[in-house]
């Protein structure tokens, strides 16, 4: 994917999403050649940067990013009640309005009823949204840090509960309007789920790992549909292999410890993947047949050098924004050239909207 195409500044909105893996660490100079996120912010073409895993309070983030803020970047942030955990933020060259933290609050702000269970995540530092005025009109930009989960721990229960509530939120929000028109919305973030086999290099050996479990992937089906496939990959012949998927199938909720499928989960299972989804994975829509492009590589081993990555960082958008992304046809992972230049274990995923 190329970042070299020309950009008409006045007519486009360019948005990046990146898990910074701790903003204070990301802002530090690590070597003579690795100067951290600050030079990247100076050079990036992005108008908006959606950040996850900020792991700092507002004062600490402002201190870490002081040169960028002095240069004109606007900051909005939702920190987690648990210190040093999670946290999401929005950096923007454009003024930010209508800032809301927590997707339960965001539903109420949009005139909707808060999803059952949403309040559990109000103070978890996992969702923030704001509005920017692009040349083509208002756009709601949201930063999401979906729980990573961990099979056979309570973290996986938390992840399944989040999916239940957040799926309902997305279903409701798809019908939202701004000034009487369908809302233009981008939910960028670390979704912590690979939807399809092309989204991670070593999918066979990760079928029992959180991030590629059947019910997680089925959740993505329920939001995005099965495109570009004709049917869901979850549980198909390739997925099962000769001996079956070791994580079972949809509805088994593999890895849960004390989770009972909620009515929202049961409804999702009954309805399955929509034929006409209201939300779209921009990078996959632009690159339907590509492996990856991956955006996260573990620091362990040679994963970065061998490109043994996962595509966890997504732009999920409404129909109007998909059309604008397809018109610009310019989306890429801003991957550094070598391991020693990384300031996070994730790379920014950038999309231009015309």
Tab-separated table of C-alpha atoms in Angstrom:
chain	number	residue	atom	x	y	z
A	1	UNK	CA	0.000	0.000	0.000
A	2	UNK	CA	1.457	3.334	-0.984
A	3	UNK	CA	1.785	6.591	0.916
A	4	UNK	CA	3.242	8.392	-2.062
A	5	UNK	CA	0.066	9.522	-3.799
A	6	UNK	CA	-0.474	13.261	-3.942
A	7	UNK	CA	-2.939	14.819	-1.536
A	8	UNK	CA	-5.206	17.803	-2.070
A	9	UNK	CA	-4.998	19.385	1.361
A	10	UNK	CA	-8.215	21.364	1.203
A	11	UNK	CA	-10.422	18.550	-0.014
A	12	UNK	CA	-9.431	15.519	2.030
A	13	UNK	CA	-9.372	14.297	5.606
A	14	UNK	CA	-6.539	11.933	6.512
A	15	UNK	CA	-6.934	9.872	9.679
A	16	UNK	CA	-4.438	7.627	11.454
A	17	UNK	CA	-5.084	5.096	14.184
A	18	UNK	CA	-2.276	3.720	16.340
A	19	UNK	CA	-1.870	1.885	19.626
A	20	UNK	CA	0.983	3.911	21.147
A	21	UNK	CA	1.781	1.301	23.829
A	22	UNK	CA	2.179	4.024	26.465
A	23	UNK	CA	2.402	7.616	25.290
A	24	UNK	CA	5.234	8.533	27.677
A	25	UNK	CA	7.351	5.666	26.375
A	26	UNK	CA	6.396	6.430	22.762
A	27	UNK	CA	7.509	10.050	23.158
A	28	UNK	CA	10.973	9.189	24.461
A	29	UNK	CA	14.069	9.240	22.301
A	30	UNK	CA	15.329	5.655	22.299
A	31	UNK	CA	18.463	6.103	20.229
A	32	UNK	CA	20.135	8.526	17.863
A	33	UNK	CA	17.914	7.232	15.070
A	34	UNK	CA	14.744	6.353	16.996
A	35	UNK	CA	13.378	9.695	18.153
A	36	UNK	CA	9.907	8.482	19.120
A	37	UNK	CA	6.443	9.656	18.158
A	38	UNK	CA	7.112	13.412	18.188
A	39	UNK	CA	9.039	13.558	14.882
A	40	UNK	CA	6.424	11.269	13.396
A	41	UNK	CA	3.705	13.756	14.381
A	42	UNK	CA	5.689	16.536	12.717
A	43	UNK	CA	5.977	14.594	9.474
A	44	UNK	CA	2.711	12.665	9.218
A	45	UNK	CA	0.111	13.638	6.656
A	46	UNK	CA	-2.634	12.768	9.136
A	47	UNK	CA	-5.089	15.470	10.184
A	48	UNK	CA	-6.397	13.279	13.022
A	49	UNK	CA	-4.550	10.639	15.072
A	50	UNK	CA	-6.644	8.182	17.076
A	51	UNK	CA	-4.545	6.770	19.925
A	52	UNK	CA	-5.007	3.707	22.111
A	53	UNK	CA	-3.217	2.402	25.202
A	54	UNK	CA	-2.204	5.907	26.188
A	55	UNK	CA	-1.635	4.742	29.808
A	56	UNK	CA	-1.418	8.255	31.233
A	57	UNK	CA	-3.608	10.974	32.627
A	58	UNK	CA	-4.308	14.195	30.746
A	59	UNK	CA	-1.499	16.135	32.435
A	60	UNK	CA	1.059	13.399	31.724
A	61	UNK	CA	-0.030	13.136	28.083
A	62	UNK	CA	0.156	16.894	27.608
A	63	UNK	CA	3.675	16.878	29.050
A	64	UNK	CA	4.797	14.005	26.820
A	65	UNK	CA	3.337	15.665	23.725
A	66	UNK	CA	4.119	19.273	24.654
A	67	UNK	CA	5.990	20.117	21.417
A	68	UNK	CA	3.130	18.748	19.306
A	69	UNK	CA	0.479	20.589	21.294
A	70	UNK	CA	2.495	23.805	21.099
A	71	UNK	CA	2.648	23.267	17.340
A	72	UNK	CA	-1.148	23.293	17.166
A	73	UNK	CA	-2.398	19.751	17.761
A	74	UNK	CA	-5.635	19.559	19.787
A	75	UNK	CA	-5.961	16.773	22.382
A	76	UNK	CA	-8.971	15.005	23.868
A	77	UNK	CA	-8.478	12.027	26.142
A	78	UNK	CA	-10.328	9.389	28.159
A	79	UNK	CA	-8.128	7.832	30.803
A	80	UNK	CA	-8.890	4.592	32.600
A	81	UNK	CA	-9.850	4.555	36.279
A	82	UNK	CA	-7.113	1.938	36.719
A	83	UNK	CA	-3.843	3.868	36.620
A	84	UNK	CA	-1.396	2.885	33.926
A	85	UNK	CA	-3.980	0.869	32.011
A	86	UNK	CA	-5.753	1.354	28.670
A	87	UNK	CA	-6.655	4.954	27.874
A	88	UNK	CA	-7.646	6.421	24.509
A	89	UNK	CA	-7.150	9.812	22.960
A	90	UNK	CA	-7.611	11.940	19.871
A	91	UNK	CA	-5.012	14.301	18.455
A	92	UNK	CA	-6.264	16.622	15.739
A	93	UNK	CA	-4.968	19.494	13.667
A	94	UNK	CA	-8.632	20.519	13.374
A	95	UNK	CA	-10.635	21.755	16.385
A	96	UNK	CA	-12.468	19.003	18.273
A	97	UNK	CA	-16.111	19.472	19.295
A	98	UNK	CA	-18.827	17.229	20.755
A	99	UNK	CA	-16.270	15.243	22.774
A	100	UNK	CA	-17.810	12.243	24.566
A	101	UNK	CA	-16.096	9.508	26.573
A	102	UNK	CA	-17.570	6.036	26.998
A	103	UNK	CA	-19.839	4.523	24.365
A	104	UNK	CA	-22.802	4.450	26.754
A	105	UNK	CA	-22.562	8.205	27.087
A	106	UNK	CA	-22.039	8.495	23.333
A	107	UNK	CA	-25.331	6.679	22.737
A	108	UNK	CA	-27.206	9.065	25.004
A	109	UNK	CA	-25.527	12.053	23.362
A	110	UNK	CA	-26.838	10.765	20.027
A	111	UNK	CA	-30.362	10.464	21.467
A	112	UNK	CA	-30.188	6.689	21.890
A	113	UNK	CA	-30.707	4.421	24.878
A	114	UNK	CA	-27.467	3.201	26.434
A	115	UNK	CA	-26.749	-0.430	25.571
A	116	UNK	CA	-27.218	-2.958	28.360
A	117	UNK	CA	-23.882	-3.416	30.108
A	118	UNK	CA	-22.306	-0.289	28.593
A	119	UNK	CA	-21.923	1.394	31.981
A	120	UNK	CA	-19.382	-1.238	33.042
A	121	UNK	CA	-16.966	0.348	30.595
A	122	UNK	CA	-17.681	4.051	31.225
A	123	UNK	CA	-14.424	4.631	33.087
A	124	UNK	CA	-12.296	1.978	31.413
A	125	UNK	CA	-10.535	4.308	28.968
A	126	UNK	CA	-11.676	2.320	25.952
A	127	UNK	CA	-13.776	4.741	23.904
A	128	UNK	CA	-13.759	8.439	23.066
A	129	UNK	CA	-15.339	10.313	20.180
A	130	UNK	CA	-15.349	13.856	18.893
A	131	UNK	CA	-16.421	15.768	15.819
A	132	UNK	CA	-14.228	17.553	13.285
A	133	UNK	CA	-15.357	19.757	10.434
A	134	UNK	CA	-13.813	18.475	7.229
A	135	UNK	CA	-14.135	20.345	3.959
A	136	UNK	CA	-17.000	18.038	3.009
A	137	UNK	CA	-18.841	18.388	6.327
A	138	UNK	CA	-18.820	17.138	9.926
A	139	UNK	CA	-17.177	13.796	10.699
A	140	UNK	CA	-17.361	11.917	13.976
A	141	UNK	CA	-13.998	10.343	14.778
A	142	UNK	CA	-13.766	7.754	17.547
A	143	UNK	CA	-10.856	5.946	19.160
A	144	UNK	CA	-11.544	2.411	20.376
A	145	UNK	CA	-9.404	0.121	22.487
A	146	UNK	CA	-11.299	-3.151	22.594
A	147	UNK	CA	-10.233	-5.477	25.448
A	148	UNK	CA	-7.447	-7.839	24.421
A	149	UNK	CA	-8.797	-10.766	26.412
A	150	UNK	CA	-6.880	-13.888	27.354
A	151	UNK	CA	-8.354	-17.354	26.918
A	152	UNK	CA	-9.215	-19.183	30.149
A	153	UNK	CA	-9.049	-16.029	32.257
A	154	UNK	CA	-11.546	-13.434	33.463
A	155	UNK	CA	-10.119	-11.093	30.825
A	156	UNK	CA	-11.873	-13.171	28.191
A	157	UNK	CA	-15.164	-12.837	30.061
A	158	UNK	CA	-14.665	-9.064	30.063
A	159	UNK	CA	-14.013	-9.121	26.319
A	160	UNK	CA	-17.181	-11.085	25.581
A	161	UNK	CA	-19.236	-8.681	27.736
A	162	UNK	CA	-17.727	-5.727	25.886
A	163	UNK	CA	-18.596	-7.270	22.516
A	164	UNK	CA	-22.194	-7.728	23.613
A	165	UNK	CA	-22.648	-4.087	24.553
A	166	UNK	CA	-20.502	-2.549	21.846
A	167	UNK	CA	-22.171	-4.556	19.097
A	168	UNK	CA	-25.516	-3.163	20.215
A	169	UNK	CA	-24.045	0.345	20.263
A	170	UNK	CA	-22.812	0.002	16.683
A	171	UNK	CA	-26.133	-1.356	15.530
A	172	UNK	CA	-27.933	1.658	16.974
A	173	UNK	CA	-25.349	4.193	15.904
A	174	UNK	CA	-25.499	3.144	12.268
A	175	UNK	CA	-28.848	4.929	12.026
A	176	UNK	CA	-27.664	8.195	13.623
A	177	UNK	CA	-27.943	11.504	11.817
A	178	UNK	CA	-26.208	14.875	12.060
A	179	UNK	CA	-28.097	17.930	10.819
A	180	UNK	CA	-30.671	15.594	9.285
A	181	UNK	CA	-28.135	13.626	7.257
A	182	UNK	CA	-26.631	10.158	7.891
A	183	UNK	CA	-23.725	10.535	10.290
A	184	UNK	CA	-20.258	10.294	8.778
A	185	UNK	CA	-18.331	8.268	11.327
A	186	UNK	CA	-14.936	6.588	11.672
A	187	UNK	CA	-14.253	4.200	14.543
A	188	UNK	CA	-10.512	3.682	14.401
A	189	UNK	CA	-8.637	1.675	16.912
A	190	UNK	CA	-7.102	-1.484	18.211
A	191	UNK	CA	-9.988	-3.893	17.721
A	192	UNK	CA	-7.925	-6.812	19.089
A	193	UNK	CA	-9.654	-9.278	16.748
A	194	UNK	CA	-8.559	-10.687	13.412
A	195	UNK	CA	-11.705	-11.166	11.367
A	196	UNK	CA	-10.401	-13.414	8.599
A	197	UNK	CA	-7.501	-15.791	8.035
A	198	UNK	CA	-5.773	-13.196	5.849
A	199	UNK	CA	-5.571	-10.942	8.901
A	200	UNK	CA	-2.798	-12.874	10.637
A	201	UNK	CA	0.105	-14.792	9.228
A	202	UNK	CA	0.074	-17.833	11.521
A	203	UNK	CA	-3.650	-18.369	11.866
A	204	UNK	CA	-3.557	-22.155	12.330
A	205	UNK	CA	-1.458	-21.995	15.474
A	206	UNK	CA	-3.514	-19.131	16.923
A	207	UNK	CA	-6.987	-20.657	16.754
A	208	UNK	CA	-7.166	-21.006	20.553
A	209	UNK	CA	-5.694	-17.558	21.258
A	210	UNK	CA	-7.743	-14.520	22.122
A	211	UNK	CA	-7.969	-12.345	19.028
A	212	UNK	CA	-8.838	-15.210	16.687
A	213	UNK	CA	-11.462	-17.211	18.581
A	214	UNK	CA	-14.644	-18.313	16.777
A	215	UNK	CA	-17.014	-16.069	18.731
A	216	UNK	CA	-14.730	-13.057	18.354
A	217	UNK	CA	-14.588	-13.530	14.601
A	218	UNK	CA	-18.342	-14.121	14.474
A	219	UNK	CA	-18.773	-10.784	16.247
A	220	UNK	CA	-16.851	-9.139	13.398
A	221	UNK	CA	-19.125	-10.977	10.954
A	222	UNK	CA	-22.116	-9.437	12.741
A	223	UNK	CA	-20.696	-5.936	12.249
A	224	UNK	CA	-18.989	-6.171	8.863
A	225	UNK	CA	-20.679	-9.085	7.139
A	226	UNK	CA	-18.590	-11.752	5.408
A	227	UNK	CA	-17.315	-9.712	2.432
A	228	UNK	CA	-15.257	-10.463	0.341
A	229	UNK	CA	-16.222	-14.086	1.041
A	230	UNK	CA	-19.553	-15.612	0.062
A	231	UNK	CA	-19.943	-17.165	3.516
A	232	UNK	CA	-18.344	-16.842	6.915
A	233	UNK	CA	-14.867	-18.305	7.306
A	234	UNK	CA	-15.655	-19.188	10.917
A	235	UNK	CA	-16.134	-22.946	11.074
A	236	UNK	CA	-15.692	-23.591	7.365
A	237	UNK	CA	-13.734	-26.559	6.045
A	238	UNK	CA	-10.416	-24.727	5.927
A	239	UNK	CA	-10.926	-23.280	9.389
A	240	UNK	CA	-11.687	-26.672	10.888
A	241	UNK	CA	-8.893	-28.570	9.176
A	242	UNK	CA	-8.789	-32.346	9.330
A	243	UNK	CA	-9.415	-32.579	13.074
A	244	UNK	CA	-11.705	-29.608	13.699
A	245	UNK	CA	-11.069	-26.222	15.235
A	246	UNK	CA	-9.591	-26.797	18.719
A	247	UNK	CA	-11.525	-23.756	19.958
A	248	UNK	CA	-14.847	-25.283	18.966
A	249	UNK	CA	-17.449	-23.287	17.119
A	250	UNK	CA	-19.618	-20.202	17.298
A	251	UNK	CA	-21.656	-20.185	20.490
A	252	UNK	CA	-19.107	-22.133	22.513
A	253	UNK	CA	-17.448	-18.916	23.754
A	254	UNK	CA	-14.121	-20.667	24.061
A	255	UNK	CA	-11.837	-19.383	26.811
A	256	UNK	CA	-14.575	-17.976	29.031
A	257	UNK	CA	-14.366	-18.661	32.766
A	258	UNK	CA	-17.664	-17.363	34.140
A	259	UNK	CA	-19.433	-15.818	31.176
A	260	UNK	CA	-23.050	-16.508	30.280
A	261	UNK	CA	-24.160	-15.304	26.828
A	262	UNK	CA	-26.375	-12.281	27.329
A	263	UNK	CA	-29.628	-11.695	25.423
A	264	UNK	CA	-27.583	-9.420	23.121
A	265	UNK	CA	-25.145	-12.258	22.414
A	266	UNK	CA	-27.981	-14.685	21.821
A	267	UNK	CA	-29.606	-12.247	19.393
A	268	UNK	CA	-26.304	-11.867	17.564
A	269	UNK	CA	-26.005	-15.648	17.245
A	270	UNK	CA	-29.549	-15.941	15.898
A	271	UNK	CA	-29.142	-13.169	13.343
A	272	UNK	CA	-25.650	-14.071	12.091
A	273	UNK	CA	-23.891	-11.932	9.522
A	274	UNK	CA	-25.952	-9.216	7.795
A	275	UNK	CA	-26.280	-9.348	4.016
A	276	UNK	CA	-26.140	-5.563	3.879
A	277	UNK	CA	-23.862	-4.345	6.657
A	278	UNK	CA	-23.913	-0.737	7.811
A	279	UNK	CA	-20.242	-0.678	8.835
A	280	UNK	CA	-17.190	-1.303	6.656
A	281	UNK	CA	-13.544	-2.238	7.176
A	282	UNK	CA	-11.861	0.347	4.946
A	283	UNK	CA	-8.477	-1.313	4.410
A	284	UNK	CA	-10.033	-4.676	3.574
A	285	UNK	CA	-12.498	-3.028	1.188
A	286	UNK	CA	-9.625	-1.349	-0.650
A	287	UNK	CA	-7.454	-4.503	-0.552
A	288	UNK	CA	-9.868	-7.467	-0.624
A	289	UNK	CA	-7.344	-10.168	-1.512
A	290	UNK	CA	-4.246	-9.011	0.381
A	291	UNK	CA	-2.612	-10.872	3.246
A	292	UNK	CA	-2.688	-8.305	6.025
A	293	UNK	CA	-1.444	-5.648	5.757
A	294	UNK	CA	-0.442	-6.355	9.339
A	295	UNK	CA	-0.223	-3.605	11.952
A	296	UNK	CA	0.988	-5.422	15.099
A	297	UNK	CA	4.010	-7.645	15.646
A	298	UNK	CA	5.110	-9.042	18.979
A	299	UNK	CA	8.444	-7.765	20.264
A	300	UNK	CA	9.454	-11.381	20.830
A	301	UNK	CA	11.562	-13.287	18.333
A	302	UNK	CA	11.793	-12.229	14.703
A	303	UNK	CA	8.107	-11.454	14.154
A	304	UNK	CA	8.694	-7.961	12.782
A	305	UNK	CA	11.551	-8.997	10.523
A	306	UNK	CA	9.596	-11.939	9.089
A	307	UNK	CA	6.313	-9.973	8.980
A	308	UNK	CA	4.569	-12.536	11.194
A	309	UNK	CA	1.952	-10.001	12.192
A	310	UNK	CA	-1.705	-9.473	13.022
A	311	UNK	CA	-4.089	-6.944	11.454
A	312	UNK	CA	-5.698	-5.646	14.640
A	313	UNK	CA	-5.878	-1.912	13.923
A	314	UNK	CA	-8.860	-0.987	11.793
A	315	UNK	CA	-10.834	1.924	10.374
A	316	UNK	CA	-14.466	0.823	10.630
A	317	UNK	CA	-16.691	3.400	8.970
A	318	UNK	CA	-20.169	4.263	7.807
A	319	UNK	CA	-21.159	4.017	4.153
A	320	UNK	CA	-20.497	7.664	3.327
A	321	UNK	CA	-16.947	7.480	4.654
A	322	UNK	CA	-16.297	4.231	2.797
A	323	UNK	CA	-17.206	5.983	-0.451
A	324	UNK	CA	-14.784	8.788	0.360
A	325	UNK	CA	-12.005	6.324	1.190
A	326	UNK	CA	-12.571	4.407	-2.022
A	327	UNK	CA	-12.531	7.644	-4.009
A	328	UNK	CA	-9.155	8.614	-2.515
A	329	UNK	CA	-7.888	5.008	-2.792
A	330	UNK	CA	-5.001	5.768	-0.454
A	331	UNK	CA	-4.648	3.688	2.710
A	332	UNK	CA	-1.481	2.265	4.196
A	333	UNK	CA	0.310	0.917	7.245
A	334	UNK	CA	3.085	3.335	8.166
A	335	UNK	CA	5.597	0.610	8.973
A	336	UNK	CA	9.147	1.638	9.827
A	337	UNK	CA	12.032	0.112	7.896
A	338	UNK	CA	13.647	-1.771	10.758
A	339	UNK	CA	12.927	-3.179	14.214
A	340	UNK	CA	15.145	-0.660	16.029
A	341	UNK	CA	13.091	2.295	14.744
A	342	UNK	CA	9.829	1.179	16.385
A	343	UNK	CA	8.310	3.370	19.099
A	344	UNK	CA	5.373	0.982	19.565
A	345	UNK	CA	4.652	-2.658	18.825
A	346	UNK	CA	1.863	-1.349	16.543
A	347	UNK	CA	2.281	0.718	13.373
A	348	UNK	CA	-0.095	3.544	12.426
A	349	UNK	CA	-2.836	2.663	9.938
A	350	UNK	CA	-3.651	5.699	7.813
A	351	UNK	CA	-6.577	6.326	5.477
A	352	UNK	CA	-7.316	9.310	3.264
A	353	UNK	CA	-10.957	10.317	2.835
A	354	UNK	CA	-11.722	12.495	-0.200
